[in-house]
CSV table of C-alpha atoms and ligand atoms in Angstrom, one decimal:
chain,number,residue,atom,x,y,z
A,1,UNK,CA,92.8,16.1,55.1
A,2,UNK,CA,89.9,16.0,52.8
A,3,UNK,CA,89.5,19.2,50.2
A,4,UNK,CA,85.8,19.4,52.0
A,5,UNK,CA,87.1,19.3,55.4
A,6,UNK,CA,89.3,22.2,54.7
A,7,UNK,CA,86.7,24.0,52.8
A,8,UNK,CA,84.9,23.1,56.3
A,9,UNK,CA,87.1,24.7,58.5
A,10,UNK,CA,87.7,28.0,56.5
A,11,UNK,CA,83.5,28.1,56.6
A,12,UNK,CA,83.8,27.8,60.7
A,13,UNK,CA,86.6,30.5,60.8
A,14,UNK,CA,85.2,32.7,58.5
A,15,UNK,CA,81.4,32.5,58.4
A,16,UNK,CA,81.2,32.5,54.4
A,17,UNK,CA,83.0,30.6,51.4
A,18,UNK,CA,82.8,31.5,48.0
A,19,UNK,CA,79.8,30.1,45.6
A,20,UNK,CA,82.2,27.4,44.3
A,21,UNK,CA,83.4,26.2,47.8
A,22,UNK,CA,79.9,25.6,49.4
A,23,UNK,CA,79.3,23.6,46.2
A,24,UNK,CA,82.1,21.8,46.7
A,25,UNK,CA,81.4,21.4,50.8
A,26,UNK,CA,77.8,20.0,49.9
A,27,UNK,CA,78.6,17.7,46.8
A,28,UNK,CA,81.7,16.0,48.1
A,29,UNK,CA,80.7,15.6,51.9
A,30,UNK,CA,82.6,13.1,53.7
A,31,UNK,CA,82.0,11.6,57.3
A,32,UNK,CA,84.7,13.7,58.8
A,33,UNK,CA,83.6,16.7,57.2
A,34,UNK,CA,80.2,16.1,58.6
A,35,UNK,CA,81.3,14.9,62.7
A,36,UNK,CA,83.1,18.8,62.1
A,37,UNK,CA,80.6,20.3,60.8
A,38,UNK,CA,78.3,19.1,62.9
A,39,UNK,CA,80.5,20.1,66.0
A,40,UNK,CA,81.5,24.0,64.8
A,41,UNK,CA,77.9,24.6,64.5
A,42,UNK,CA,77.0,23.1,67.7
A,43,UNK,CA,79.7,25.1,69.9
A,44,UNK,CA,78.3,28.9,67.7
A,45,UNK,CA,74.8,28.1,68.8
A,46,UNK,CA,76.2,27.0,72.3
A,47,UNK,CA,77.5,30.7,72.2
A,48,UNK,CA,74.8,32.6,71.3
A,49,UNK,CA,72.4,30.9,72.3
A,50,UNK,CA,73.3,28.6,75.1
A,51,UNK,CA,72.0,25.3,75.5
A,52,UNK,CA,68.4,26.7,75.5
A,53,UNK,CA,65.6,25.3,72.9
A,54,UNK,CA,63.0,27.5,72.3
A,55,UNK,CA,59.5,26.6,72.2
A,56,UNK,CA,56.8,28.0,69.8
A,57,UNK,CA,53.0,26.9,70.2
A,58,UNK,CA,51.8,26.0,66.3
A,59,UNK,CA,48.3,26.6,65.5
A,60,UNK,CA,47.0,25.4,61.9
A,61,UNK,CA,44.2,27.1,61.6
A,62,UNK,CA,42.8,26.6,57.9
A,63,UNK,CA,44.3,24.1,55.6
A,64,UNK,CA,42.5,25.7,53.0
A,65,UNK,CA,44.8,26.9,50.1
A,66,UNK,CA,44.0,28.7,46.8
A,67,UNK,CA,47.5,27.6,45.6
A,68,UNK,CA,48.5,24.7,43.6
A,69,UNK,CA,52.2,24.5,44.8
A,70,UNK,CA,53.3,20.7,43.6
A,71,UNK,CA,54.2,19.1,46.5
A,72,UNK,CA,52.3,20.2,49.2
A,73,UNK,CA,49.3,18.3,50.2
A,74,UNK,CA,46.8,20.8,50.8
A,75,UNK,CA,47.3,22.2,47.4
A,76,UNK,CA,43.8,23.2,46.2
A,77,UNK,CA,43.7,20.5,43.3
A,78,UNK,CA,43.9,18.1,46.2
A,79,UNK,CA,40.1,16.7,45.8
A,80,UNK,CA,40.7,14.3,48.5
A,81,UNK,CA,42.0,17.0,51.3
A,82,UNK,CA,39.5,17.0,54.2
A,83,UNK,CA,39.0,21.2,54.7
A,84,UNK,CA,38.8,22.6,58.1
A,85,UNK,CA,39.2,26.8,59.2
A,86,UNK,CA,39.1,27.3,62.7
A,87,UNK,CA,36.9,30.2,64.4
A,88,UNK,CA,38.7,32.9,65.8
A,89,UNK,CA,37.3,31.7,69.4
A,90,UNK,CA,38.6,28.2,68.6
A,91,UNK,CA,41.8,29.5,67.9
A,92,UNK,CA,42.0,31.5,71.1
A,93,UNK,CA,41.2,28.7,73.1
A,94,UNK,CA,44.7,26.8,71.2
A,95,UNK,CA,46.4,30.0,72.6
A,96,UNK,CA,44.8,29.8,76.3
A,97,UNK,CA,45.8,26.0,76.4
A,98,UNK,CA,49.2,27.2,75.2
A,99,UNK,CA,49.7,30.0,77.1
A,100,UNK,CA,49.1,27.7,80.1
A,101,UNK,CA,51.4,25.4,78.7
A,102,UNK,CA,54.4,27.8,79.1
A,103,UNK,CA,54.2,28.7,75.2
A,104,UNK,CA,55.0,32.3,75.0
A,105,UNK,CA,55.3,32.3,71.5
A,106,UNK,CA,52.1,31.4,68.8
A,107,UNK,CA,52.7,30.6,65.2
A,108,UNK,CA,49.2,30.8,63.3
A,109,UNK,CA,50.3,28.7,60.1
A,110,UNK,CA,47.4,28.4,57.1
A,111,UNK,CA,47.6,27.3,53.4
A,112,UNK,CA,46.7,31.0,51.3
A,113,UNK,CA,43.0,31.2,52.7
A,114,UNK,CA,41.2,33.6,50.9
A,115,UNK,CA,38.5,33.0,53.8
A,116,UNK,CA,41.1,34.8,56.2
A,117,UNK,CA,41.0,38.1,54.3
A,118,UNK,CA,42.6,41.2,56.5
A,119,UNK,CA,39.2,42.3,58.4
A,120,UNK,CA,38.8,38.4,59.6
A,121,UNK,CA,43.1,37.6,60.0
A,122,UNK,CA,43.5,41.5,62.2
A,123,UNK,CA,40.7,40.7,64.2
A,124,UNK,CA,42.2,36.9,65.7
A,125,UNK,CA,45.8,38.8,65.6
A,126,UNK,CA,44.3,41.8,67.7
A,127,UNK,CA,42.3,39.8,70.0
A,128,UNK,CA,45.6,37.3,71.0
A,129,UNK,CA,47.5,40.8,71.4
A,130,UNK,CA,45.4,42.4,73.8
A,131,UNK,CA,44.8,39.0,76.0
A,132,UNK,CA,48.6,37.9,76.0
A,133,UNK,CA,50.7,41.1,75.9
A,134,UNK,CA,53.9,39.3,76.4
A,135,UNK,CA,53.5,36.6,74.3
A,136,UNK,CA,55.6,36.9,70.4
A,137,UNK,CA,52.7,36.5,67.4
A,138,UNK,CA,54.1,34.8,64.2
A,139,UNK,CA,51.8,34.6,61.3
A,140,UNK,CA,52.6,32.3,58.0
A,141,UNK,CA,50.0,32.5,56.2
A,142,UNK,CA,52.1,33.3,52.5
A,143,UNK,CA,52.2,35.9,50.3
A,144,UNK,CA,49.8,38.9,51.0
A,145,UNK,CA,50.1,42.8,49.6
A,146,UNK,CA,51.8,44.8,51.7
A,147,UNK,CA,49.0,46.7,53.1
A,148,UNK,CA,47.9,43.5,54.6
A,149,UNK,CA,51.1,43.0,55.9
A,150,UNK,CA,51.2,46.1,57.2
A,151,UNK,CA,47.0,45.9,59.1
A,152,UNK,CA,48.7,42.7,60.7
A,153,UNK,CA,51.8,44.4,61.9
A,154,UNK,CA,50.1,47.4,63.3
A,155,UNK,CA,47.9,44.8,64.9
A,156,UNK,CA,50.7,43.2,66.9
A,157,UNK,CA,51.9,40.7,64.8
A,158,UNK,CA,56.2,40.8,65.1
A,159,UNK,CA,57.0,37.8,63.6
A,160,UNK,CA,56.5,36.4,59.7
A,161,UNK,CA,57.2,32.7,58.0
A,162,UNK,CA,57.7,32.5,54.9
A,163,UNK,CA,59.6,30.0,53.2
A,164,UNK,CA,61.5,31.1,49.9
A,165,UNK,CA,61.4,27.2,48.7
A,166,UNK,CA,64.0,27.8,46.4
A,167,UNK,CA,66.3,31.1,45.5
A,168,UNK,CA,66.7,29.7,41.5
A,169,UNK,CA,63.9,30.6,39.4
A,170,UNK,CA,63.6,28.1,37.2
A,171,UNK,CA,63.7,25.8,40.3
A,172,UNK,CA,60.8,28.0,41.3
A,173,UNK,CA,59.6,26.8,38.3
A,174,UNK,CA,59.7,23.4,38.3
A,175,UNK,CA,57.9,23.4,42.1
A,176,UNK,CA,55.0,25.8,41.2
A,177,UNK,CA,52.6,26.0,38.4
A,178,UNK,CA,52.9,29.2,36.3
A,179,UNK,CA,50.5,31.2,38.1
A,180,UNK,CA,52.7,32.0,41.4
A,181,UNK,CA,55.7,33.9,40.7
A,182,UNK,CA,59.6,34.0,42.1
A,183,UNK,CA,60.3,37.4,41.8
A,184,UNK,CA,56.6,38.1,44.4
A,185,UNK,CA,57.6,35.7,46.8
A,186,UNK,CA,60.9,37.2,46.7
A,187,UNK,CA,59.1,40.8,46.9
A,188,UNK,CA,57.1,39.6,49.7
A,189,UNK,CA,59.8,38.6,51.6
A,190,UNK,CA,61.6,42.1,51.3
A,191,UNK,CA,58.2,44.1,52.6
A,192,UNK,CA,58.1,42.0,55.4
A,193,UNK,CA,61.1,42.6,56.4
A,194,UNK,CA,61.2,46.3,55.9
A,195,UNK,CA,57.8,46.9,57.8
A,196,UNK,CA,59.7,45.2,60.8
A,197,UNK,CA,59.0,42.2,60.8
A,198,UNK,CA,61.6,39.4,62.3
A,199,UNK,CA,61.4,37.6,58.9
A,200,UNK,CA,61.7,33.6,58.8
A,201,UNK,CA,62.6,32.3,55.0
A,202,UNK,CA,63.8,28.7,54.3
A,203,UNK,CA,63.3,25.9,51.9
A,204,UNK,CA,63.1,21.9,51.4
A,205,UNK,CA,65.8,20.0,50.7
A,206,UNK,CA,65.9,17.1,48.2
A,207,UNK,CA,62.9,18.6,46.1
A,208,UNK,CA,62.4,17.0,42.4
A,209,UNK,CA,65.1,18.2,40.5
A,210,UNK,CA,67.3,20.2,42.9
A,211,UNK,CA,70.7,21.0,41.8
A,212,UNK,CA,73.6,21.4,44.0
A,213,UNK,CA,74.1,24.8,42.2
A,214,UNK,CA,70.3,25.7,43.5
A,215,UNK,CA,71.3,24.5,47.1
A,216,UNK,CA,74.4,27.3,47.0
A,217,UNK,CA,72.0,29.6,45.6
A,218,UNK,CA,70.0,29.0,48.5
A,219,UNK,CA,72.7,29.6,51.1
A,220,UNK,CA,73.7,32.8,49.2
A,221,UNK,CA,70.0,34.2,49.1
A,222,UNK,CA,70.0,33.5,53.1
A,223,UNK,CA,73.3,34.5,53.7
A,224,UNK,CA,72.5,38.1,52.1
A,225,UNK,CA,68.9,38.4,53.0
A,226,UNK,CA,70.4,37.4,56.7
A,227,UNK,CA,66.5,36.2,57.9
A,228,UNK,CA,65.7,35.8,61.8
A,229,UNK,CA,64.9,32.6,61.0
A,230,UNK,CA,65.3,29.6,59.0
A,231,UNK,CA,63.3,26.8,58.1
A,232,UNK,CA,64.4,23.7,56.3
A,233,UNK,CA,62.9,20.3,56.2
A,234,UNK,CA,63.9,17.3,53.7
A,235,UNK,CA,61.0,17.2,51.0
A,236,UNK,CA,58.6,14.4,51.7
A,237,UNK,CA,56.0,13.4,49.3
A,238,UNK,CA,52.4,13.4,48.9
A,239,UNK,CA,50.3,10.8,47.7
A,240,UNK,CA,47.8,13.0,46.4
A,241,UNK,CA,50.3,15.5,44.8
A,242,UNK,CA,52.2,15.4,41.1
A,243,UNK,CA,55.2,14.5,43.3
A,244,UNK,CA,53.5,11.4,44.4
A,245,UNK,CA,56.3,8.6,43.9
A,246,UNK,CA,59.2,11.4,43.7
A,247,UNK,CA,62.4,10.3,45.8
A,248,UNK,CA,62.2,12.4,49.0
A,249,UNK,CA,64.6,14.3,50.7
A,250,UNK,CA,67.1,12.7,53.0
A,251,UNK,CA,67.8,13.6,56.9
A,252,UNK,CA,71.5,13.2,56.2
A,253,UNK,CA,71.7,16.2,54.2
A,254,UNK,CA,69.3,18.6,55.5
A,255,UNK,CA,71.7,18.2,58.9
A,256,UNK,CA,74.8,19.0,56.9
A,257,UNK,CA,72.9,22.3,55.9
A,258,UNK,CA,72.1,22.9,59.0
A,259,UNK,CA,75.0,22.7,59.9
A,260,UNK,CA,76.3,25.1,57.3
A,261,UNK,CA,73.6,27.8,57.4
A,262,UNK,CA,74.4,27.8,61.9
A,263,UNK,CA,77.9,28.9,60.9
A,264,UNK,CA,76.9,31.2,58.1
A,265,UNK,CA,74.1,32.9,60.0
A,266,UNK,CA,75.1,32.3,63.8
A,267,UNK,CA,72.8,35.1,65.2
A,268,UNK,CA,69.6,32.8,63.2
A,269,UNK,CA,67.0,30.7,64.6
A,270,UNK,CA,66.8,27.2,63.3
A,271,UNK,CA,63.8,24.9,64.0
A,272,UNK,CA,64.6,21.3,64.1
A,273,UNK,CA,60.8,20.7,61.7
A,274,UNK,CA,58.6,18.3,62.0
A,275,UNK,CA,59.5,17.0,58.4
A,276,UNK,CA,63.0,16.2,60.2
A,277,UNK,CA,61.4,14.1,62.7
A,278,UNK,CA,59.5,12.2,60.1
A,279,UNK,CA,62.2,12.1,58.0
A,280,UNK,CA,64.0,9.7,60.3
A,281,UNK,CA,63.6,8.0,63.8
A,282,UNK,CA,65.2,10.5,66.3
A,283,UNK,CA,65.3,13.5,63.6
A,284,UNK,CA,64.0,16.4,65.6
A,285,UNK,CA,66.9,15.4,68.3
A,286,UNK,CA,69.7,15.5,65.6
A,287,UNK,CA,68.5,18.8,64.3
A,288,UNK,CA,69.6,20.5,67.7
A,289,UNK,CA,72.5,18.3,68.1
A,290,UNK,CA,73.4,19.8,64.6
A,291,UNK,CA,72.7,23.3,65.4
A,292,UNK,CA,69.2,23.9,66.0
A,293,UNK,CA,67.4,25.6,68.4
A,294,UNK,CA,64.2,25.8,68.5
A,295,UNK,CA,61.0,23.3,68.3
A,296,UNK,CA,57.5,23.9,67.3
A,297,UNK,CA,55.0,21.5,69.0
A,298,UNK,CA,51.4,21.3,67.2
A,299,UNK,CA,48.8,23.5,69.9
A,300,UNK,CA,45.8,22.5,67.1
A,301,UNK,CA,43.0,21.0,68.4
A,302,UNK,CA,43.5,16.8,68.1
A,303,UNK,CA,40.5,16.6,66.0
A,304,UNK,CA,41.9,18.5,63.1
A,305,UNK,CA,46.0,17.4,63.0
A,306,UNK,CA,45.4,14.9,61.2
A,307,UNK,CA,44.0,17.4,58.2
A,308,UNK,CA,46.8,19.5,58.1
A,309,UNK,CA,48.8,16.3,55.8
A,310,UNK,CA,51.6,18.7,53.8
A,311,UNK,CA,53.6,15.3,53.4
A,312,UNK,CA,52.5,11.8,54.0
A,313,UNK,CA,52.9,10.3,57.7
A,314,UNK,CA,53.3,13.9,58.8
A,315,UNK,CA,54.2,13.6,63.4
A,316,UNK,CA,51.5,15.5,64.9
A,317,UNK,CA,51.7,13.2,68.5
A,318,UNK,CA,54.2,12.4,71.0
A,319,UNK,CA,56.5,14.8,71.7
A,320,UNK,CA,55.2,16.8,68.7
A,321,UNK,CA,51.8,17.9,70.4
A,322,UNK,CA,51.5,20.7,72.9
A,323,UNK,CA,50.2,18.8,75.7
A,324,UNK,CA,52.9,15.9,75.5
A,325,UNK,CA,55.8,19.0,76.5
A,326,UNK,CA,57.0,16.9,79.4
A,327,UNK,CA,57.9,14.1,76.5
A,328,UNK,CA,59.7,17.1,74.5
A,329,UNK,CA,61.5,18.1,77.7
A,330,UNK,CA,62.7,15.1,78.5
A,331,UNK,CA,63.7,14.2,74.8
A,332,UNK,CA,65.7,17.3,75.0
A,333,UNK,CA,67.3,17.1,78.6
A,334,UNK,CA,68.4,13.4,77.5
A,335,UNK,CA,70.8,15.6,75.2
A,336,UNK,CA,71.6,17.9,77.3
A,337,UNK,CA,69.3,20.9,76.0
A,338,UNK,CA,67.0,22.5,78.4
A,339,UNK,CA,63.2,24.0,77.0
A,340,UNK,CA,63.0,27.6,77.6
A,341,UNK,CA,59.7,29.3,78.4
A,342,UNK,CA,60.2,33.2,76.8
A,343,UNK,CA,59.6,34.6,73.8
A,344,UNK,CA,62.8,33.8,72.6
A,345,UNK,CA,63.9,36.7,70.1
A,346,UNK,CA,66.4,36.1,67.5
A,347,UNK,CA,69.5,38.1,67.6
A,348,UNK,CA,70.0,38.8,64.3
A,349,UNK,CA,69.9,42.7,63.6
B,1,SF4,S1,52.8,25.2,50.1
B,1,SF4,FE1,51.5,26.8,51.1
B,1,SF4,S2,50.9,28.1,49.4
B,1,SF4,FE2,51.6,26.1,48.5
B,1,SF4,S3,49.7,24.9,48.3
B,1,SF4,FE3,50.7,24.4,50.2
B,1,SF4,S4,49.7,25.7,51.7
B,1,SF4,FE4,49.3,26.5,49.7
C-alpha cells in the first residue's frame, strides 16, 4: 500500500491528519489514493446528505468591481469589461422566474460595487424577503463593514459567500495588489459568521504560484473556521488580466480536494462550480461524484451572462442556465443524484 493511501484512510477514519500528512496526501497522489478518496467522500455525503443535489438560483447583478484582484476578469483595470448593474425590479423578476423554476434558494453575486451601497443592497434584499418568505437569500458581494453586514442580515439575508482565496498571506500577496488586505478578508469572514450568517469561504486551485504548503494552509483555515460552505474552482485565466498566459488550474486536483475537504468537513456544502465544468468536459458531474452536493445554475437575464467573464470561456448555457433545469436533472439522474427543490440548509453547527 501506498504511504498516501494510508495517509488516505487514516483522513476517512479520523476526519483530520496532521499539516505534514495532508501535504503529503496532496503532493504524492496516486490513482489508488484518488479511486479511495473519491469513494470515502462520496459514501459521508451519501450519509448526511443523501443522494440529494441542491439547487441555488445565481443572480449576477453588477459586474462592476472597484477591486483590482489579478486574476479575475471584472477587475476594475479591465478597460475592455462590458459594465452592466441590474435594477432592483430586474433582479426581482430573475427571482420570480426562479422561484417558478423550483429555486428556493437566490445567490445575488456582484464584483465590490460601490453603486450597491447599503440603502440601494437592503432595499432588493428586503423586497425578495417579504415576496418569498420561504426562500434562503445568499448575498456575495465581498468584503463590507460590519454594520453593512449587519443592515443586510436584519434585512433577511441568512446566507454569505465569501471566498478566502488563499489562507497564506503572502499568497494573498502575490493574488492582490497592495491595497486589499489578508488579515480584512479574514476579519470579514469572522463578523459574518458571528452576526449569524451561514458563512461560505473557499478558494482556487492552481493559482500562479501556489505551494503545496499554501494548499494545507488552506484545509487547516477551513477545517478550523468549519464554514457552511465551500467553494473551490481550478483557476482559469483571463485574457485581459496580469494572469493572462498563467498555466490554469487542473480538474484532477481540485476533485482530490474535494474529496479531502467532504471528509474533513462532512456536515459542509460543496458546490460542484462552474469553473469545474469549464475546467473539463463533464466536470460539474465529477464534482458530485467526488463529493459535492450542490449546483448553482445562472437565473441572470441571457443578455448580460455573457458580461459576467471572471475566467475566459466561462459556461453560462446548457445545463448551467436556470431555464435549461430539466438538462441539469437529467445530467444528474444519469448518476444517480436526484435535484432537490428546498432551501437546502447546511448542517454544520
Ligand atoms: S475577485 Fe471579486 S473583488 Fe476581486 S476584482 Fe473580481 S469581483 Fe472584484
Amino acid at each position: 500500500m501506498s504511504r498516501a493511501l494510508s495517509l488516505a484512510e487514516t483522513l476517512a477514519k479520523e476526519g483530520n491528519l496532521p499539516d505534514q500528512n495532508l501535504l503529503e496526501l496532496i503532493r504524492d497522489r496516486d490513482p489508488e489514493t484518488a479511486g479511495f478518496l473519491k469513494e470515502q467522500a462520496a459514501a459521508r455525503r451519501d450519509e448526511i446528505y443523501g443522494r440529494h443535489v441542491y439547487i441555488r438560483g445565481l443572480i449576477e447583478f453588477t459586474n462592476y468591481c472597484k477591486n483590482n484582484c489579478y486574476y479575475c476578469g471584472i477587475r476594475r483595470g479591465n478597460g475592455r469589461a462590458e459594465r452592466y448593474r441590474l435594477t432592483k425590479e430586474e433582479i426581482l423578476e430573475c427571482c420570480r422566474e426562479g422561484y417558478g423554476l423550483g429555486f428556493r434558494t437566490f445567490v445575488l453575486q456582484g464584483g465590490e460595487d460601490p453603486w450597491y451601497d447599503d440603502d440601494r443592497l437592503e432595499e432588493v434584499v428586503r423586497a425578495i424577503r417579504e415576496r418569498y418568505p420561504d426562500c434562503a437569500i445568499t448575498l456575495s458581494v465581498g468584503e463590507r463593514p460590519r454594520e453593512s453586514y449587519e443592515r443586510l442580515f436584519a434585512a433577511g439575508a441568512d446566507r454569505y459567500l465569501l471566498r478566502h482565496e488563499t489562507a497564506s498571506e503572502s499568497h494573498y500577496g502575490m493574488l492582490h495588489p497592495r491595497e486589499m488586505s489578508f488579515s480584512q478578508r479574514m476579519e470579514c469572514l469572522n463578523t459574518l459568521r458571528d452576526i449569524g450568517y451561514q458563512t461560505g469561504c473557499g478558494m482556487m486551485v492552481g493559482t500562479p504560484g501556489q505551494t503545496w504548503e499554501d494548499l494545507v494552509a488552506d484545509l487547516r483555515f477551513m477545517k478550523e473556521f468549519r464554514p457552511h460552505m465551500v467553494g473551490m474552482g481550478p483557476f482559469l485565466s483571463h485574457k485581459d488580466t496580469p494572469f493572462r498566459g498563467e498555466k490554469s488550474g487542473t480538474a484532477e486536483l481540485t476533485l482530490y480536494l474535494l474529496a479531502i475537504v467532504r471528509l474533513m468537513l462532512p456536515e459542509t456544502l460543496i458546490p460542484a462550480t462552474t469553473a469545474l465544468g469549464t475546467a473539463e468536459e463533464g466536470g460539474r458531474r465529477q464534482g458530485i461524484l467526488w463529493g459535492a452536493n450542490v449546483v448553482m445554475p445562472n437565473l441572470s437575464p441571457k443578455a448580460v451572462r455573457s458580461k459576467y467573464m471572471l475566467y475566459d470561456n466561462k459556461l453560462s448555457s446548457g445545463s448551467e442556465a436556470a431555464e435549461s433545469l430539466y438538462l441539469l436533472k437529467q445530467e444528474m439522474e444519469s448518476i444517480g443524484f436526484e435535484i432537490t427543490v428546498a432551501r437546502g440548509d447546511s448542517r454544520m453547527v
